Short mmCIF file of C-alpha atoms in Angstrom, two decimals:
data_model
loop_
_atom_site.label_atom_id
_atom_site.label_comp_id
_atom_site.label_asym_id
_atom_site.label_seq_id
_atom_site.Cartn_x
_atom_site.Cartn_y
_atom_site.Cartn_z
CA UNK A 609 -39.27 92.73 74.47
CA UNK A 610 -43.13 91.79 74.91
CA UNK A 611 -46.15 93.75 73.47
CA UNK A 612 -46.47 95.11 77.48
CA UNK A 613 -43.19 96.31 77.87
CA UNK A 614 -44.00 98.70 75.09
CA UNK A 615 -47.52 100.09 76.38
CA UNK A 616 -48.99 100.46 79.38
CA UNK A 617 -53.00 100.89 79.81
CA UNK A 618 -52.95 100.49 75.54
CA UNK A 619 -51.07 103.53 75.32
CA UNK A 620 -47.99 103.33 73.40
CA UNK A 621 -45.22 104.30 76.26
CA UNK A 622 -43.69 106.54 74.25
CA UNK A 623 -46.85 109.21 73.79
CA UNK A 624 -46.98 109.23 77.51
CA UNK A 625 -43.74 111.30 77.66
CA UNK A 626 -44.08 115.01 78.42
CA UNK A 627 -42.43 117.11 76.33
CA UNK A 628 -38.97 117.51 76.39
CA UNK A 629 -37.32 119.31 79.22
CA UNK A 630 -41.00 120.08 80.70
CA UNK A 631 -41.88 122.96 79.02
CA UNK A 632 -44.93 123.09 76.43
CA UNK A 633 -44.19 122.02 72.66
CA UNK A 634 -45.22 125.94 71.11
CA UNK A 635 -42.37 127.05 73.59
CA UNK A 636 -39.99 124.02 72.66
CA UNK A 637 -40.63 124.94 69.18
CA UNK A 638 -39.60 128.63 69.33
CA UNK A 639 -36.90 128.48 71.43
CA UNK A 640 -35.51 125.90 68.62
CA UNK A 641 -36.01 128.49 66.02
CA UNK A 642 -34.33 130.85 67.83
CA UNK A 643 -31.26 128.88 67.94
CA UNK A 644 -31.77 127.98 63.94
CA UNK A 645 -31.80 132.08 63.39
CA UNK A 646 -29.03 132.42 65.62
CA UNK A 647 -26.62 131.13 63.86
CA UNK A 648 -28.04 132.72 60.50
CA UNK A 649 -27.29 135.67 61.66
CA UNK A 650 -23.79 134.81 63.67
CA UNK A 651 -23.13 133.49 60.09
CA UNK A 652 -23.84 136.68 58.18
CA UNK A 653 -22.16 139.00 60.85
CA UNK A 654 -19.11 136.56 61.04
CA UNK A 655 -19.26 136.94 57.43
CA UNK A 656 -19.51 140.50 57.16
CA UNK A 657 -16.13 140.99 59.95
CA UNK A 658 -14.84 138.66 57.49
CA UNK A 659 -14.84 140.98 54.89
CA UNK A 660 -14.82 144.59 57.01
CA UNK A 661 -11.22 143.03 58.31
CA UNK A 662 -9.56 141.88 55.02
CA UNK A 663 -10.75 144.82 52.97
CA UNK A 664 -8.44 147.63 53.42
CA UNK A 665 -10.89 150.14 51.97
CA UNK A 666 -13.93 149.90 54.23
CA UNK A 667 -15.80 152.50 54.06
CA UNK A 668 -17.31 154.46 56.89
CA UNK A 669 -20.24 156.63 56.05
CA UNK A 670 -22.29 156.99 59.23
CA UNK A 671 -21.64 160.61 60.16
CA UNK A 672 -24.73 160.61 62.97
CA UNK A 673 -25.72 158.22 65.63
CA UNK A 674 -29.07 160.16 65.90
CA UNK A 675 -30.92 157.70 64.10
CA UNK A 676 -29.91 154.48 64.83
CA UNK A 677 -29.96 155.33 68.53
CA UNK A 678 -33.74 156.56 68.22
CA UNK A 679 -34.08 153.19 66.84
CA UNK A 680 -32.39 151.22 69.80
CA UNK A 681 -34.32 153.02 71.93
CA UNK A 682 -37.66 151.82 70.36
CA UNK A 683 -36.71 148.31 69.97
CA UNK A 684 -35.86 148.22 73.78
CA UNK A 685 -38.57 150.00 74.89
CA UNK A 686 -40.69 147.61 72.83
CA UNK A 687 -39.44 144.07 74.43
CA UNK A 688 -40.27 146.38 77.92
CA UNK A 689 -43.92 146.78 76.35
CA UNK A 690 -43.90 142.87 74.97
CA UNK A 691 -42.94 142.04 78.51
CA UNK A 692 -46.27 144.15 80.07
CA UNK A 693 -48.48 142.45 77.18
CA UNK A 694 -47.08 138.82 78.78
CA UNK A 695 -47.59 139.73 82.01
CA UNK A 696 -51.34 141.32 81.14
CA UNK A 697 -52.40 138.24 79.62
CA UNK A 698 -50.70 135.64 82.79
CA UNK A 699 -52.61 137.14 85.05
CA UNK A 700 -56.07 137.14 82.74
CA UNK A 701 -56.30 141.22 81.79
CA UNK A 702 -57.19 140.51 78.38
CA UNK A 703 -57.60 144.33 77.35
CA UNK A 704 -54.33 144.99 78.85
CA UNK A 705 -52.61 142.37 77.19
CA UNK A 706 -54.16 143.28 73.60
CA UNK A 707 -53.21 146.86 74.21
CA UNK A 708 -49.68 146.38 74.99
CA UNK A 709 -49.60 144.12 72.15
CA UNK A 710 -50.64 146.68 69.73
CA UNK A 711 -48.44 149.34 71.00
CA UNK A 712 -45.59 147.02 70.68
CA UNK A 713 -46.37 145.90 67.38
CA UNK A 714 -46.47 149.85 66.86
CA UNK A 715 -43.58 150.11 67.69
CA UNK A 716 -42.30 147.89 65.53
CA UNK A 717 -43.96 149.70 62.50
CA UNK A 718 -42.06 152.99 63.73
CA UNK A 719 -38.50 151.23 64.17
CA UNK A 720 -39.49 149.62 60.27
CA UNK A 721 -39.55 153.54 59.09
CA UNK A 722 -36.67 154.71 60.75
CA UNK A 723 -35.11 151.85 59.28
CA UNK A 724 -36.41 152.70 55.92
CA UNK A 725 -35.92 156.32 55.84
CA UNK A 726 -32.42 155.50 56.72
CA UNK A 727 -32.03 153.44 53.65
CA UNK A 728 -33.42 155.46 51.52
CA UNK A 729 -31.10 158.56 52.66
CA UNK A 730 -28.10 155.93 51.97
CA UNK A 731 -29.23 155.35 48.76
CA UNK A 732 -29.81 158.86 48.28
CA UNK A 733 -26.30 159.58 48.78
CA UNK A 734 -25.47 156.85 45.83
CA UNK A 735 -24.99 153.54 47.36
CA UNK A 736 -26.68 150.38 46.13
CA UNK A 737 -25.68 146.79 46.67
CA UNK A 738 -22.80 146.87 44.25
CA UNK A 739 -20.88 150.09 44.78
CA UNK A 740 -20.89 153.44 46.87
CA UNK A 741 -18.95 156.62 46.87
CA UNK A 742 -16.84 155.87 49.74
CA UNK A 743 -14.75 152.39 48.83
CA UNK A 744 -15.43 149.07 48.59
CA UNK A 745 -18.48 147.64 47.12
CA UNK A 746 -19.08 145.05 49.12
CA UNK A 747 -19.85 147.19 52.21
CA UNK A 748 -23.83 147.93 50.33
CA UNK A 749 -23.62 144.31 50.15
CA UNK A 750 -23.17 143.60 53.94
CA UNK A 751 -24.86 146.20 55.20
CA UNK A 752 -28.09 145.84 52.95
CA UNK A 753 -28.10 142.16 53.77
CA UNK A 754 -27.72 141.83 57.21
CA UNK A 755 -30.15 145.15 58.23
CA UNK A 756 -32.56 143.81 55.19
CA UNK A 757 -32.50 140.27 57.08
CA UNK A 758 -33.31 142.38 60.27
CA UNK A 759 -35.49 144.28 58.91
CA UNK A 760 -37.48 141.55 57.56
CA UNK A 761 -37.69 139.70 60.60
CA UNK A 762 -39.19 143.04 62.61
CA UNK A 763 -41.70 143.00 60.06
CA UNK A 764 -42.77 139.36 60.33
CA UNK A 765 -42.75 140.28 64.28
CA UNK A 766 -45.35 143.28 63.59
CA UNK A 767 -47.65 140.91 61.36
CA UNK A 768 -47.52 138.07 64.12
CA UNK A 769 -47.78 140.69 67.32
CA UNK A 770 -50.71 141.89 65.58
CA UNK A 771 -52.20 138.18 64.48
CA UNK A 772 -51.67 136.69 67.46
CA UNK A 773 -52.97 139.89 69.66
CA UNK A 774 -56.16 139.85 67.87
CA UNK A 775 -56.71 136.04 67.83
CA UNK A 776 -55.97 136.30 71.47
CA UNK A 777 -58.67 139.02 71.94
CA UNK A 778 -61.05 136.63 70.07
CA UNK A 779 -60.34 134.02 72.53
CA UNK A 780 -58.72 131.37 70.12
CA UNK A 781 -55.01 132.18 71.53
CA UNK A 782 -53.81 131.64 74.85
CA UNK A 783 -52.05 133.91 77.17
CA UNK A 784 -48.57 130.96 76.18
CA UNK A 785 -49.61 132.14 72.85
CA UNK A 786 -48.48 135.19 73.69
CA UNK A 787 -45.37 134.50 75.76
CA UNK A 788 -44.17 132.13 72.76
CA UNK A 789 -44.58 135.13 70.50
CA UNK A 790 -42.70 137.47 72.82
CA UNK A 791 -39.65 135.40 72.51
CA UNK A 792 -39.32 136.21 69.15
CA UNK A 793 -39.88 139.61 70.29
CA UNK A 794 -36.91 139.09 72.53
CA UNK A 795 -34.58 137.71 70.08
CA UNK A 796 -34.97 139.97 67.14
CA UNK A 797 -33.77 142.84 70.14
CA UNK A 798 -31.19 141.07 70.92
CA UNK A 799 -29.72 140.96 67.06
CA UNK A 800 -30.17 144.65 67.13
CA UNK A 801 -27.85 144.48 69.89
CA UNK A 802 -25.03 142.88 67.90
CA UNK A 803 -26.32 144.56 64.38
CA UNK A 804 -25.47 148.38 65.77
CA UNK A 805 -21.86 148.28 67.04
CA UNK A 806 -20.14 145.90 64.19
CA UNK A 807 -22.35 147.12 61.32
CA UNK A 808 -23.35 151.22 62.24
CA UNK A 809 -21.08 152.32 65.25
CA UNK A 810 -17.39 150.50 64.13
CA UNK A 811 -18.27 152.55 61.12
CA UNK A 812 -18.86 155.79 62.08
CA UNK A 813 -17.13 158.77 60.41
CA UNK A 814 -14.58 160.26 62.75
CA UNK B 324 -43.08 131.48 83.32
CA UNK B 325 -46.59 130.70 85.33
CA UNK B 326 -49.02 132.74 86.40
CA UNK B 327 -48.13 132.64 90.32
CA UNK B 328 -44.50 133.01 89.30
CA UNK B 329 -45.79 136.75 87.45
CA UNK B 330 -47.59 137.80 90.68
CA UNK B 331 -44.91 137.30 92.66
CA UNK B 332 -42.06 138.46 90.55
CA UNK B 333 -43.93 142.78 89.90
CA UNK B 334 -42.53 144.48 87.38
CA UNK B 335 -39.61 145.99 89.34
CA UNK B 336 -36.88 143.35 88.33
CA UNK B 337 -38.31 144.10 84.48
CA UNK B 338 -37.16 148.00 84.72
CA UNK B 339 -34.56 147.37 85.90
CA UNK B 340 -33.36 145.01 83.44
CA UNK B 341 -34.79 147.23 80.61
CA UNK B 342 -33.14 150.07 82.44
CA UNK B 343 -29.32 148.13 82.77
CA UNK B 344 -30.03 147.31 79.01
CA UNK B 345 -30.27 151.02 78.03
CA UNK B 346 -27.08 151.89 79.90
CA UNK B 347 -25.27 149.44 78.02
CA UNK B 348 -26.51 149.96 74.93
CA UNK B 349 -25.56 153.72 75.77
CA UNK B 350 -22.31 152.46 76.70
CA UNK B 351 -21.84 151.13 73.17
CA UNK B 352 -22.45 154.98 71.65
CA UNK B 353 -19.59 156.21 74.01
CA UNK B 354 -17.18 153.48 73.08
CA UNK B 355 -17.88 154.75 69.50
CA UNK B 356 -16.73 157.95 70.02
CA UNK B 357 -13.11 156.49 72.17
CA UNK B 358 -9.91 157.23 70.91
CA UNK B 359 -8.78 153.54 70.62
CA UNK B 360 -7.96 151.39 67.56
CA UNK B 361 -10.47 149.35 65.58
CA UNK B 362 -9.60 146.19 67.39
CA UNK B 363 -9.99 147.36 71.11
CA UNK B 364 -13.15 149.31 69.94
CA UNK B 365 -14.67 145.55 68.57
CA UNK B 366 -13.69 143.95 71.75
CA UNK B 367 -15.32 146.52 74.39
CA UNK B 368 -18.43 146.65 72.05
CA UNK B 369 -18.27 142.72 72.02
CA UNK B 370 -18.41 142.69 75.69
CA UNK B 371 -21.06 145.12 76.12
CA UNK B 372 -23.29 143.45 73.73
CA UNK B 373 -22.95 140.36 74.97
CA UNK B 374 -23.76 140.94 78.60
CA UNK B 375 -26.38 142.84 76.62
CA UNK B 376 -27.73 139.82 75.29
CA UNK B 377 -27.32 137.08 78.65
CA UNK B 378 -29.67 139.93 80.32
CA UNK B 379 -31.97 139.78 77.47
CA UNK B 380 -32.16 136.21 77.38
CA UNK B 381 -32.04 135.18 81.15
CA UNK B 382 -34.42 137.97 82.23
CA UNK B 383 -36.65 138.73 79.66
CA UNK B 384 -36.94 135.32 78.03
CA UNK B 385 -37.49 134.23 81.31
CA UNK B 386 -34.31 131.39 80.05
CA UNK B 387 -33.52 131.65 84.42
CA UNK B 388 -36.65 130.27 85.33
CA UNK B 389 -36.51 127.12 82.96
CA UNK B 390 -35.36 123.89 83.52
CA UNK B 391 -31.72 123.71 84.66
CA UNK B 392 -31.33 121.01 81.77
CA UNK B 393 -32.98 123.29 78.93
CA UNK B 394 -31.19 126.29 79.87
CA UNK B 395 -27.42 124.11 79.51
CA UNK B 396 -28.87 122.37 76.23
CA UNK B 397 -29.18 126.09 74.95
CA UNK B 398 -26.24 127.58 76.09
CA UNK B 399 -23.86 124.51 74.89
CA UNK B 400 -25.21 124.20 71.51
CA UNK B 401 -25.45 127.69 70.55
CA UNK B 402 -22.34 128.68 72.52
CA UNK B 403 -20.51 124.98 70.74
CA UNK B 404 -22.16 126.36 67.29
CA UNK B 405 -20.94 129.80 67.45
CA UNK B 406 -17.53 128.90 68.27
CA UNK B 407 -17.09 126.53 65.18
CA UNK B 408 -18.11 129.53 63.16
CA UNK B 409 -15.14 131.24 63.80
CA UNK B 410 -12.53 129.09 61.94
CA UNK B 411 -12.10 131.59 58.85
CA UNK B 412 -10.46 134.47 60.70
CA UNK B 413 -6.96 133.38 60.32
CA UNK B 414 -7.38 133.77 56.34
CA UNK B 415 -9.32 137.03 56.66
CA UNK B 416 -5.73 138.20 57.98
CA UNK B 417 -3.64 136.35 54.87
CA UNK B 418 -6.23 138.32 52.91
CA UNK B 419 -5.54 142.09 54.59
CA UNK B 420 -2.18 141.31 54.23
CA UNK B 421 -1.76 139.82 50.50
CA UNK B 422 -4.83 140.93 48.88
CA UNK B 423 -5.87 139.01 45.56
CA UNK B 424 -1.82 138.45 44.89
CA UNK B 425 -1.04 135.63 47.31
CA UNK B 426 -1.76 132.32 47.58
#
């Protein structure tokens, strides 16, 4: 193969190449990571039926739904909100994208309380990773983990919604800045989806 | 998606979407409270949440409007991925049924 089968006008061929499947490297990118943090948490749920169906003692301690459907109803609404902040910033309203940034990113903050106050009312009631007052042990474990994991990535979403909404109000982000981010958005609703009927509603007390 | 493709689209098909999400995710409460065993209960709420989640993705990550060839690349690999995950359920049963004591 000669020297000019490899470039063409002294660009190597190869750099010439648009990104794969024609859609812009951030995008590319995210939509990768995505798939990455899919299966980390198909793994820890698939781990977690795992142990909720060969454990004959699995506890069951939710007694109200009032919370955690509060808290479905925020995260929804917010990837509603993420959506207007995308569609804000396509069409060049820059306020309007920043402020439906912020008030999703608030929302986020308020689902990260619920969540918290939650926690703290389960370990009120004596259960810590290791042992609770209703059977097995390894339900803290599971249930800690995989809403801690959750948890964690709302809160990285907050501290990016609010990064990236400011940057782009500074004018060094992009509105594709801001639909990358709202994929993320996206995705950590639709864990949420999964996380409340295997982990809170199959273990409701009836 | 571009920024014709936002003008055209309104917001309509959005609330709609956000509102079909709500009524499934309501849908998952009311399965909760069914008078069904554990294993029907998992399988409804399995359903629910996933046509939960193609909405989420195809609609409001905008997956649709992508390249035929990304949107297959996604759905084989994560759907191929997933469904290797699931090899360990057969000795989730041998444990329910033996506990610690059998081999």
């Amino acid at each position: 193969m000669s020297h000019a089968d490899l470039t063409m006008q002294g660009e190597p061929a190869g750099l010439l190449a648009g990104p794969p499947f024609a859609i812009p490297t951030k995008k590319l990118a995210m939509w990768l990571f995505i798939i990455a943090d899919t299966m980390t948490f198909a793994a820890c749920l698939i781990a977690y039926g795992f142990l909720r169906n060969g454990t004959a003692n699995w506890p069951r301690p939710f007694h109200s739904i009032t919370n955690v459907a509060l808290m479905t109803l925020i995260l929804l609404t917010s990837s509603l909100t993420m959506l207007l902040g995308v569609r804000a910033a396509k069409i060049g309203d820059k306020a309007g994208a920043f402020r439906w940034t912020m008030i999703t990113a608030a929302a986020g903050i308020l689902f990260a309380l619920l969540h918290i106050r939650e926690w703290l009312g389960l370990i009120g009631e004596g259960m810590t990773l290791l042992k609770n007052p209703w059977g097995t042990g390894l339900f803290g474990t599971a249930f800690f983990s995989i809403t801690g994991l959750h948890l964690t990535h709302v809160t990285c979403g907050v501290i990016a919604l609010i990064v990236v909404g400011l940057r782009y109000q500074g004018g060094r982000y992009n509105a594709d800045d801001i639909e990358v981010l709202s994929l993320y958005w996206h995705f950590v609703d639709i864990v949420w989806m999964f996380v409340v009927p295997f982990v809170y509603l199959l273990n409701l007390a009836h | 998606m571009t920024t014709a493709e936002v003008k055209k689209a309104g917001i309509g098909k959005d609330l709609i979407v956000y509102l079909c999400l709500l009524a499934f995710a309501g849908l998952q409460f009311v399965i909760a409270y069914q008078n069904i065993d554990a294993w029907q209960m998992f399988a409804r709420m399995l359903a629910v949440a996933l046509v939960e989640a193609g909405l989420a993705v195809m609609f409001f990550m905008h997956l649709w409007t992508e390249k035929r060839g990304f949107v297959l690349f996604v759905l084989i690999f994560t759907g191929f991925v997933l469904l290797t995950m699931q090899y360990g359920w057969t000795d989730s049963f041998r444990l329910l049924r033996c506990g610690t004591n059998c081999s």
